[in-house]
PDB file of C-alpha atoms and ligand atoms in Angstrom:
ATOM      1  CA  UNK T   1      -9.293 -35.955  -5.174  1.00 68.00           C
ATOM      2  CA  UNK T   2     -10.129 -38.622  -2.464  1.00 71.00           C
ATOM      3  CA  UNK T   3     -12.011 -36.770   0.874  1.00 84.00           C
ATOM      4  CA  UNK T   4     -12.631 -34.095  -1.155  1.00 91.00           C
ATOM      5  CA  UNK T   5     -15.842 -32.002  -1.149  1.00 96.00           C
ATOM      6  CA  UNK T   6     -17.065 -29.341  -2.938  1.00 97.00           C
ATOM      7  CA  UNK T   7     -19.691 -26.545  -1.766  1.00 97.00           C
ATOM      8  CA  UNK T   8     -21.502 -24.551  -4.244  1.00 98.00           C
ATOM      9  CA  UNK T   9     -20.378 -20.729  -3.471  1.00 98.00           C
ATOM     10  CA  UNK T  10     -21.108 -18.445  -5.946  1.00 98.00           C
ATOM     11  CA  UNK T  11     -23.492 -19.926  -9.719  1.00 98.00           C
ATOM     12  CA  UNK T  12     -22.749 -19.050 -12.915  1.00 97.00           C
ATOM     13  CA  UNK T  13     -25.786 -16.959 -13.542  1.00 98.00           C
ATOM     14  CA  UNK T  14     -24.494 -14.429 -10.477  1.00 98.00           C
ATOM     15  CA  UNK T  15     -20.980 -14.676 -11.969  1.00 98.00           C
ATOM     16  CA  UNK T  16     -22.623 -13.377 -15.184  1.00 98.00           C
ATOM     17  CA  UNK T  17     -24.402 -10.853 -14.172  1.00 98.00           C
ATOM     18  CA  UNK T  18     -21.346  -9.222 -11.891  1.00 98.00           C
ATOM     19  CA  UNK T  19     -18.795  -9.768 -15.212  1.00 98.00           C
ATOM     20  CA  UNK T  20     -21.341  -8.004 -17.280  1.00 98.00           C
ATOM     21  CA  UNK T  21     -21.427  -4.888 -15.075  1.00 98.00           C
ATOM     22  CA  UNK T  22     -17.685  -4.880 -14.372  1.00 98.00           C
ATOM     23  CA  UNK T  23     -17.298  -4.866 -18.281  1.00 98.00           C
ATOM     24  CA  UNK T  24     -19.410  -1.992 -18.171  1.00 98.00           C
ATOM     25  CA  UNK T  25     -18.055   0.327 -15.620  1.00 98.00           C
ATOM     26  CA  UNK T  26     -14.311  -0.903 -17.544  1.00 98.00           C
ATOM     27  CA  UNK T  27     -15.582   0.168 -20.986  1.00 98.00           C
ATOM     28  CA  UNK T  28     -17.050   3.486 -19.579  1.00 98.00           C
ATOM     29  CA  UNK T  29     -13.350   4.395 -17.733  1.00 98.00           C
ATOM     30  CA  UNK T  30     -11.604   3.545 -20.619  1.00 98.00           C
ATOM     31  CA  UNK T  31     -13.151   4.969 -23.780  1.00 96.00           C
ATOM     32  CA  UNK T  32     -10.670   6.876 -25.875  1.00 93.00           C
ATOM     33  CA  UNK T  33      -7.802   5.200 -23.827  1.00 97.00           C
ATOM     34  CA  UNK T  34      -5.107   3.236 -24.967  1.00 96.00           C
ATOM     35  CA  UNK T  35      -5.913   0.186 -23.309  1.00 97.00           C
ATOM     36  CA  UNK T  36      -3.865  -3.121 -22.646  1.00 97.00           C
ATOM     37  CA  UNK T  37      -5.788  -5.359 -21.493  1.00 97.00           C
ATOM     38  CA  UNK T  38      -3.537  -8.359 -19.586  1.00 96.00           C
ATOM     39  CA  UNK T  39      -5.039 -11.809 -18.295  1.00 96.00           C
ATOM     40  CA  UNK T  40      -3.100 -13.654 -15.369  1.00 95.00           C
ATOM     41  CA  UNK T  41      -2.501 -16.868 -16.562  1.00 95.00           C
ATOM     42  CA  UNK T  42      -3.708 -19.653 -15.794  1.00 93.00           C
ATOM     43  CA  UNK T  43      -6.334 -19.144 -13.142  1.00 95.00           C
ATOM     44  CA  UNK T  44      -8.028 -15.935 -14.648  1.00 97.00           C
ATOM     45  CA  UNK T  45      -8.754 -17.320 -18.253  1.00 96.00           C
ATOM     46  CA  UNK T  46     -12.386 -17.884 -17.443  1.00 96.00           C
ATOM     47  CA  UNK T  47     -12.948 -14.436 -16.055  1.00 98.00           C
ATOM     48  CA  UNK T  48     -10.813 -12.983 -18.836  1.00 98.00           C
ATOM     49  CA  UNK T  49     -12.743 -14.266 -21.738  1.00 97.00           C
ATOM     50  CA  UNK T  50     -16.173 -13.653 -20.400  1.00 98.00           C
ATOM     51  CA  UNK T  51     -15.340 -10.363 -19.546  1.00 98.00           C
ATOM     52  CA  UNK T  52     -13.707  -9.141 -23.149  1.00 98.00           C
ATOM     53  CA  UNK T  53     -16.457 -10.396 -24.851  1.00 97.00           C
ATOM     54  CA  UNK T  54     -18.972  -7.879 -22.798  1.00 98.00           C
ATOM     55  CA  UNK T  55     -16.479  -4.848 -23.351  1.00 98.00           C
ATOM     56  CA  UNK T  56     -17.562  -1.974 -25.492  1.00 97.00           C
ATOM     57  CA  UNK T  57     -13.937  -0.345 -25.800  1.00 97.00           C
ATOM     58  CA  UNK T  58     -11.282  -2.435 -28.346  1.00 95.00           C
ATOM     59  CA  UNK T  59      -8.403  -3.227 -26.168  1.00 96.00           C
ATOM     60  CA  UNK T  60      -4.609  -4.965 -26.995  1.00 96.00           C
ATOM     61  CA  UNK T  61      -5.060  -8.342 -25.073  1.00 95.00           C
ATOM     62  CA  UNK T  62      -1.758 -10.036 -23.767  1.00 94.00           C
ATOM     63  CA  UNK T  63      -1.452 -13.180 -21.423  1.00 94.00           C
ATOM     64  CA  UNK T  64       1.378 -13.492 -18.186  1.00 94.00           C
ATOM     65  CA  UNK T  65       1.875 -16.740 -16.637  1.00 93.00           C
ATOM     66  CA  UNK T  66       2.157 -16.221 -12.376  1.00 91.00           C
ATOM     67  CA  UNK T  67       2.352 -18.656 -10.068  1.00 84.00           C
ATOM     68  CA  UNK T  68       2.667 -18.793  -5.883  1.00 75.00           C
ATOM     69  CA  UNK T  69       0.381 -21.384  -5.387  1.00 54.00           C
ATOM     70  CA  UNK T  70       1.359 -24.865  -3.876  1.00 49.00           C
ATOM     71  CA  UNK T  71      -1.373 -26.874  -3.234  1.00 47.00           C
ATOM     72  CA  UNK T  72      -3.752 -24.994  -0.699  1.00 51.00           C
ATOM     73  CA  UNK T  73      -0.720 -22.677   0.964  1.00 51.00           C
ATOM     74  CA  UNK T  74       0.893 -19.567  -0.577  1.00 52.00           C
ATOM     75  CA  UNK T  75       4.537 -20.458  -0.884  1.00 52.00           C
ATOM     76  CA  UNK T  76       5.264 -16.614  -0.529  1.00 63.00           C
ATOM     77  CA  UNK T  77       7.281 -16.585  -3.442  1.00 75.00           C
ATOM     78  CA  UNK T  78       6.125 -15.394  -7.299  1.00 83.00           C
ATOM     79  CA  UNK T  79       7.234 -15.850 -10.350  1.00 86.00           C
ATOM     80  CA  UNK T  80       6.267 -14.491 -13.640  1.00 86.00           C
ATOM     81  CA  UNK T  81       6.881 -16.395 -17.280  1.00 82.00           C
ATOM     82  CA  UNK T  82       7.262 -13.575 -19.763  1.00 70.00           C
ATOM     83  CA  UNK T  83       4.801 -14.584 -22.239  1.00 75.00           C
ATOM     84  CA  UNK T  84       4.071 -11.108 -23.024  1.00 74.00           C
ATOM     85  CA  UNK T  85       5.001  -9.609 -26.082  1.00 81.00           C
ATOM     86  CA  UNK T  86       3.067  -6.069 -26.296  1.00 85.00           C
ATOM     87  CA  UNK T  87       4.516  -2.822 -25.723  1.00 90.00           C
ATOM     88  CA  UNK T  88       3.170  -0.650 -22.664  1.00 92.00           C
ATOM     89  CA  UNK T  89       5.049   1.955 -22.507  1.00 94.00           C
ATOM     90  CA  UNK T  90       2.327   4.643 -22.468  1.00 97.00           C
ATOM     91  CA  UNK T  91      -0.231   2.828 -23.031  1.00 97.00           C
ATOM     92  CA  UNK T  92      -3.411   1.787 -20.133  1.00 98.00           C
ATOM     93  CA  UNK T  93      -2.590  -1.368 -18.619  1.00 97.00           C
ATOM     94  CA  UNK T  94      -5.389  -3.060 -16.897  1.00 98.00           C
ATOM     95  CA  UNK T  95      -4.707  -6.410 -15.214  1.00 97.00           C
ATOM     96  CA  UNK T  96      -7.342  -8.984 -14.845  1.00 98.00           C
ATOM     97  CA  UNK T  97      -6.726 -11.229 -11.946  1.00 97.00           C
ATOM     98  CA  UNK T  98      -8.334 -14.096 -10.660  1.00 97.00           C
ATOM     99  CA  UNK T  99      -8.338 -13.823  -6.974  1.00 96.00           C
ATOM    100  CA  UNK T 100      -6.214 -11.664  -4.753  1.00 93.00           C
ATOM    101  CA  UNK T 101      -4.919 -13.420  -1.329  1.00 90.00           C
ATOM    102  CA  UNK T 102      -1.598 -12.171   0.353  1.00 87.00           C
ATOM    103  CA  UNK T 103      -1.390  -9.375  -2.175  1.00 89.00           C
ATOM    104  CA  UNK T 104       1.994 -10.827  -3.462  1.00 88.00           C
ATOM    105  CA  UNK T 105       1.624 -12.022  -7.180  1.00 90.00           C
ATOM    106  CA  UNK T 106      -0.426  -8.423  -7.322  1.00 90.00           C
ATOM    107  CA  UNK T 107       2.564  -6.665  -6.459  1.00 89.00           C
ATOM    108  CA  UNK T 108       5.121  -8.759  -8.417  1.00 91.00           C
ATOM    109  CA  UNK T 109       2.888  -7.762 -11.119  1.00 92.00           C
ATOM    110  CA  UNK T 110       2.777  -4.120 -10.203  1.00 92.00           C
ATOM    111  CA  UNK T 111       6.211  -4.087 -10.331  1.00 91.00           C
ATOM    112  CA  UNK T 112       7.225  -5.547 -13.024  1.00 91.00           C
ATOM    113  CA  UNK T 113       4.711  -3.609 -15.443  1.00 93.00           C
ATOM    114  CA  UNK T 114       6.034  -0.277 -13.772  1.00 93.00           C
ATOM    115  CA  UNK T 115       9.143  -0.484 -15.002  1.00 93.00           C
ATOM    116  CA  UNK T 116       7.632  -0.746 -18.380  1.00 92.00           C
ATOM    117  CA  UNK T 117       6.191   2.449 -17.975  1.00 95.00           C
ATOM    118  CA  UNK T 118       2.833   2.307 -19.077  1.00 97.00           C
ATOM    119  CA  UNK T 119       0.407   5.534 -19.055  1.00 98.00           C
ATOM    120  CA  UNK T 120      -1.733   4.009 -16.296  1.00 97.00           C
ATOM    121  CA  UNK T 121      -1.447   0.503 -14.207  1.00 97.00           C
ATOM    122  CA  UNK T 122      -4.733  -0.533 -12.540  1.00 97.00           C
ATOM    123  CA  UNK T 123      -6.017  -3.698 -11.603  1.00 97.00           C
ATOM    124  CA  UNK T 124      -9.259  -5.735 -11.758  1.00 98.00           C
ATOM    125  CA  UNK T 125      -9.710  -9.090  -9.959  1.00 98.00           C
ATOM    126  CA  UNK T 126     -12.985 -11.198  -9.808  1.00 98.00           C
ATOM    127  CA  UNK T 127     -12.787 -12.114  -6.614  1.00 98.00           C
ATOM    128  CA  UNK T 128     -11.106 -10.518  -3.451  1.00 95.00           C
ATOM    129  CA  UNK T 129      -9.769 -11.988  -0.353  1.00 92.00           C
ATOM    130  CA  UNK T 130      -8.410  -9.398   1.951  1.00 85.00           C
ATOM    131  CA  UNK T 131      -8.466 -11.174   5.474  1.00 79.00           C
ATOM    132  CA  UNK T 132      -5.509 -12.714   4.004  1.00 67.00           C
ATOM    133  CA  UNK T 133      -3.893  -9.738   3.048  1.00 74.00           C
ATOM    134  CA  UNK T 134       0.223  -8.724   3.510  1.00 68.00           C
ATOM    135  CA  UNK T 135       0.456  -5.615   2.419  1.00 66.00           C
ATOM    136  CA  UNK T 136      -1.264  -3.055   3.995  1.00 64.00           C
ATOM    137  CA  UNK T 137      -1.353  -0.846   0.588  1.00 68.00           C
ATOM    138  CA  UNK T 138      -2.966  -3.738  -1.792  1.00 74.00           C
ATOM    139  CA  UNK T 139      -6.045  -2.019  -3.315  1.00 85.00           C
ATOM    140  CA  UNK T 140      -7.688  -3.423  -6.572  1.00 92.00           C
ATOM    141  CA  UNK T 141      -9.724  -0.843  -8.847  1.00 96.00           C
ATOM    142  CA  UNK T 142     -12.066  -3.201  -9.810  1.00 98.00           C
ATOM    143  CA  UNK T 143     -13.109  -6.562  -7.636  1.00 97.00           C
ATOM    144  CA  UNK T 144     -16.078  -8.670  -8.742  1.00 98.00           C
ATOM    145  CA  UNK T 145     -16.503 -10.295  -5.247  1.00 98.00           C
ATOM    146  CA  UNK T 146     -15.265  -9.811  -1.894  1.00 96.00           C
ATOM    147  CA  UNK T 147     -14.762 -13.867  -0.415  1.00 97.00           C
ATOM    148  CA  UNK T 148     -14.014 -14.469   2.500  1.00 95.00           C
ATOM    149  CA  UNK T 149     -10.744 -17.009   3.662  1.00 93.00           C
ATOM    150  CA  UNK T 150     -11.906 -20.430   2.274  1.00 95.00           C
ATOM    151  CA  UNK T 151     -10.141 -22.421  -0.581  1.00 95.00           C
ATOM    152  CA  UNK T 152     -12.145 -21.324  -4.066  1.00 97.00           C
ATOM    153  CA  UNK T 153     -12.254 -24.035  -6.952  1.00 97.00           C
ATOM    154  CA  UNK T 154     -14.171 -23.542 -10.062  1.00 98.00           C
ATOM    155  CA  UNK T 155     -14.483 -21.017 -13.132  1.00 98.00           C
ATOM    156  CA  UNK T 156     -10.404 -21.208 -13.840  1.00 97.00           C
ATOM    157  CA  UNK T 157      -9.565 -21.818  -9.997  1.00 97.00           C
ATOM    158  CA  UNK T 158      -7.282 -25.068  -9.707  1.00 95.00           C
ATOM    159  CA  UNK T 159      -6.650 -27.378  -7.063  1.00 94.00           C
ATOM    160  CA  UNK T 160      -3.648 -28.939  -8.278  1.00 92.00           C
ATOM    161  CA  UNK T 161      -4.619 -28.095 -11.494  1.00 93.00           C
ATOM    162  CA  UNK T 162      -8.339 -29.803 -11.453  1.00 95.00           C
ATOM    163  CA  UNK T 163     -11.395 -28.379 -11.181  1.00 97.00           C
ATOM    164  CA  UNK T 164     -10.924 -25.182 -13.268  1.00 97.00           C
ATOM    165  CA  UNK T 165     -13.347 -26.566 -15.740  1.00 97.00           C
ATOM    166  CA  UNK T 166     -16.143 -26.487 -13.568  1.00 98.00           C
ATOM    167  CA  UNK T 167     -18.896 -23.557 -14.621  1.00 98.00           C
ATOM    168  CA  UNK T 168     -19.666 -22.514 -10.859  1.00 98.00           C
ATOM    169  CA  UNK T 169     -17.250 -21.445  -7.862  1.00 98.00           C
ATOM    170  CA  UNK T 170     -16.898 -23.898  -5.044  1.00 98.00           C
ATOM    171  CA  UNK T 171     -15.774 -24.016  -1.664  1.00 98.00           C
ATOM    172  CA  UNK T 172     -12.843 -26.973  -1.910  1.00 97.00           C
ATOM    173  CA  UNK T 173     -13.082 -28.908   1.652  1.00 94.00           C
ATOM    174  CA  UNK T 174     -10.464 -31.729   2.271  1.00 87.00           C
TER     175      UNK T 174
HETATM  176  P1  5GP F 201      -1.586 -14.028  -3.677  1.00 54.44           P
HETATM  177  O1  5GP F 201      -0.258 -13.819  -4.346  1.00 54.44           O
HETATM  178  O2  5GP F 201      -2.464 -12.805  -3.675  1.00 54.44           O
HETATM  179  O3  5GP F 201      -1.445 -14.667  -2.339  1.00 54.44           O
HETATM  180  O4  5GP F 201      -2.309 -15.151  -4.486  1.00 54.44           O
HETATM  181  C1  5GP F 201      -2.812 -14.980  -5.751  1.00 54.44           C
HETATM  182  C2  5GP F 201      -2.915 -16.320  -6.463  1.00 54.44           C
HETATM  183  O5  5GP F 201      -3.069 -17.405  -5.538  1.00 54.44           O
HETATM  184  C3  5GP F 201      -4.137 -16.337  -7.315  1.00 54.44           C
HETATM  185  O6  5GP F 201      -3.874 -15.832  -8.604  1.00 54.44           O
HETATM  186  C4  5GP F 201      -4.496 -17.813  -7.326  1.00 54.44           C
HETATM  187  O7  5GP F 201      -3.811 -18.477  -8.344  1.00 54.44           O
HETATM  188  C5  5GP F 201      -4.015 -18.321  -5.982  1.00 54.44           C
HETATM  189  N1  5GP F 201      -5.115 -18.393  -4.994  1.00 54.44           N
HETATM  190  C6  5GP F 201      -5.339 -17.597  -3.938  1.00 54.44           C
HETATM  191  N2  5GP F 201      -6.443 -17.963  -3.258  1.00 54.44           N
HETATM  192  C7  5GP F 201      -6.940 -19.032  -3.930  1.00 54.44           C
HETATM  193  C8  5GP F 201      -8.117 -19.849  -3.747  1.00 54.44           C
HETATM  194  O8  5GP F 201      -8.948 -19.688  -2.830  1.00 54.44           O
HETATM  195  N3  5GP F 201      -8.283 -20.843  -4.660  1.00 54.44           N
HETATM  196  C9  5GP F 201      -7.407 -21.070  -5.693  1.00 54.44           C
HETATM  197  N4  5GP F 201      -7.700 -22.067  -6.519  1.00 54.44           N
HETATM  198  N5  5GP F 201      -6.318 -20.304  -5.894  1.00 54.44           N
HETATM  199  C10 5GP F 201      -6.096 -19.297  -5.025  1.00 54.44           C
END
C-alpha cells in the first residue's frame, strides 16, 4: 500500500460500453447453442457479472478458481481449485477471463476443459496483454482490450488482493 500510485487507465463508462458489445457479438455466436458459460475466479468476477447480465442467450454459469499470480511476477506455475460442478461434455464452453499475460493459466484451462470434452472450447478475456506472451499459439476469441505490459488494478484486478473493488482500471505504480 505505502509508495503506491494509481493511474486512471481505462473508466467505467468505456468498460461499459465494450462489455455491452462483447455481450452482443457472444449472444449472436451462440444462439441455439448449448452454452456453458465459466468465470475465472477471482479476478474476472467483475467482468463476468456485467457481462451475463447484457447477454441475450440463457447460458449454464459455473465458477473455477486459478491462480499464478505472486505479487506483481507470474510465478509460471497454475493451479486450478475444482469448484466446478457442471457437466461439459458436449456442451459450448466459453471461458471468461480477466486478463491474459504469459498465456499459461489460459492453457491450464484449455487443457483441463478438453479432456472434458465439451462441443466447443473458446475463450473471452476483457483485457489482453500479448507483449508478455509464452506461447506462440495463445489466441483469445473474444478480448475486450488489448493493454499493453503495465501492472492493471481495478474492476476485479488485485494487488495482493486489494484494489479489486475499485469501479475503474488503474495502472498500479510502486
Ligand atoms: P497468465 O497465466 O496469462 O500469465 O496470467 C493470467 C493471470 O495473471 C490473470 O488471470 C491475472 O490474475 C494475473 N494477471 C496478469 N496480468 C495482471 C495485471 O496486470 N494485473 C493483475 N492484477 N493481475 C494480472
Amino acid at each position: 500500500m505505502k509508495n503506491q500510485r494509481l493511474e486512471l487507465f481505462l473508466e467505467q463508462r468505456k468498460i461499459a460500453e465494450r462489455v455491452a458489445q462483447l455481450a452482443q457479438n457472444i449472444s449472436a455466436d451462440y444462439q441455439d447453442k448449448d452454452l456453458v458459460l465459466v468465470c475465472v475466479l477471482k479476478g474476472a468476477f467483475f467482468f463476468f457479472v456485467d457481462l451475463i447480465r447484457r447477454l441475450t442467450v440463457t447460458p449454464l454459469i459455473d465458477f473455477v478458481a486459478a491462480s499464478s499470480y505472486h505479487r506483481q511476477g507470474s510465478m509460471g506455475r497454475v493451479s486450478l481449485s475444482p469448484v466446478f460442478s457442471t457437466s461439459i461434455r458436449g456442451r459450448d464452453v466459453l471461458i471468461i477471463e480477466d486478463i491474459i499475460d504469459t498465456g499459461l493459466t489460459y492453457r491450464t484451462l484449455t487443457n483441463y476443459f478438453s479432456l472434458r470434452e465439451p462441443a466447443s472450447l473458446r475463450l473471452c478475456t476483457l483485457l489482453d496483454k500479448p507483449s508478455e506472451r509464452r506461447t506462440e499459439l495463445i489466441q483469445p476469441d473474444y478480448v475486450g482490450f488489448v493493454v499493453p505490459d503495465r501492472f492493471l488494478v481495478g474492476y476485479g484486478l488485485d494487488c495482493d488482493e486489494r484494489y479489486r473493488e475499485l469501479p475503474d482500471i488503474h495502472i498500479l505504480t510502486t
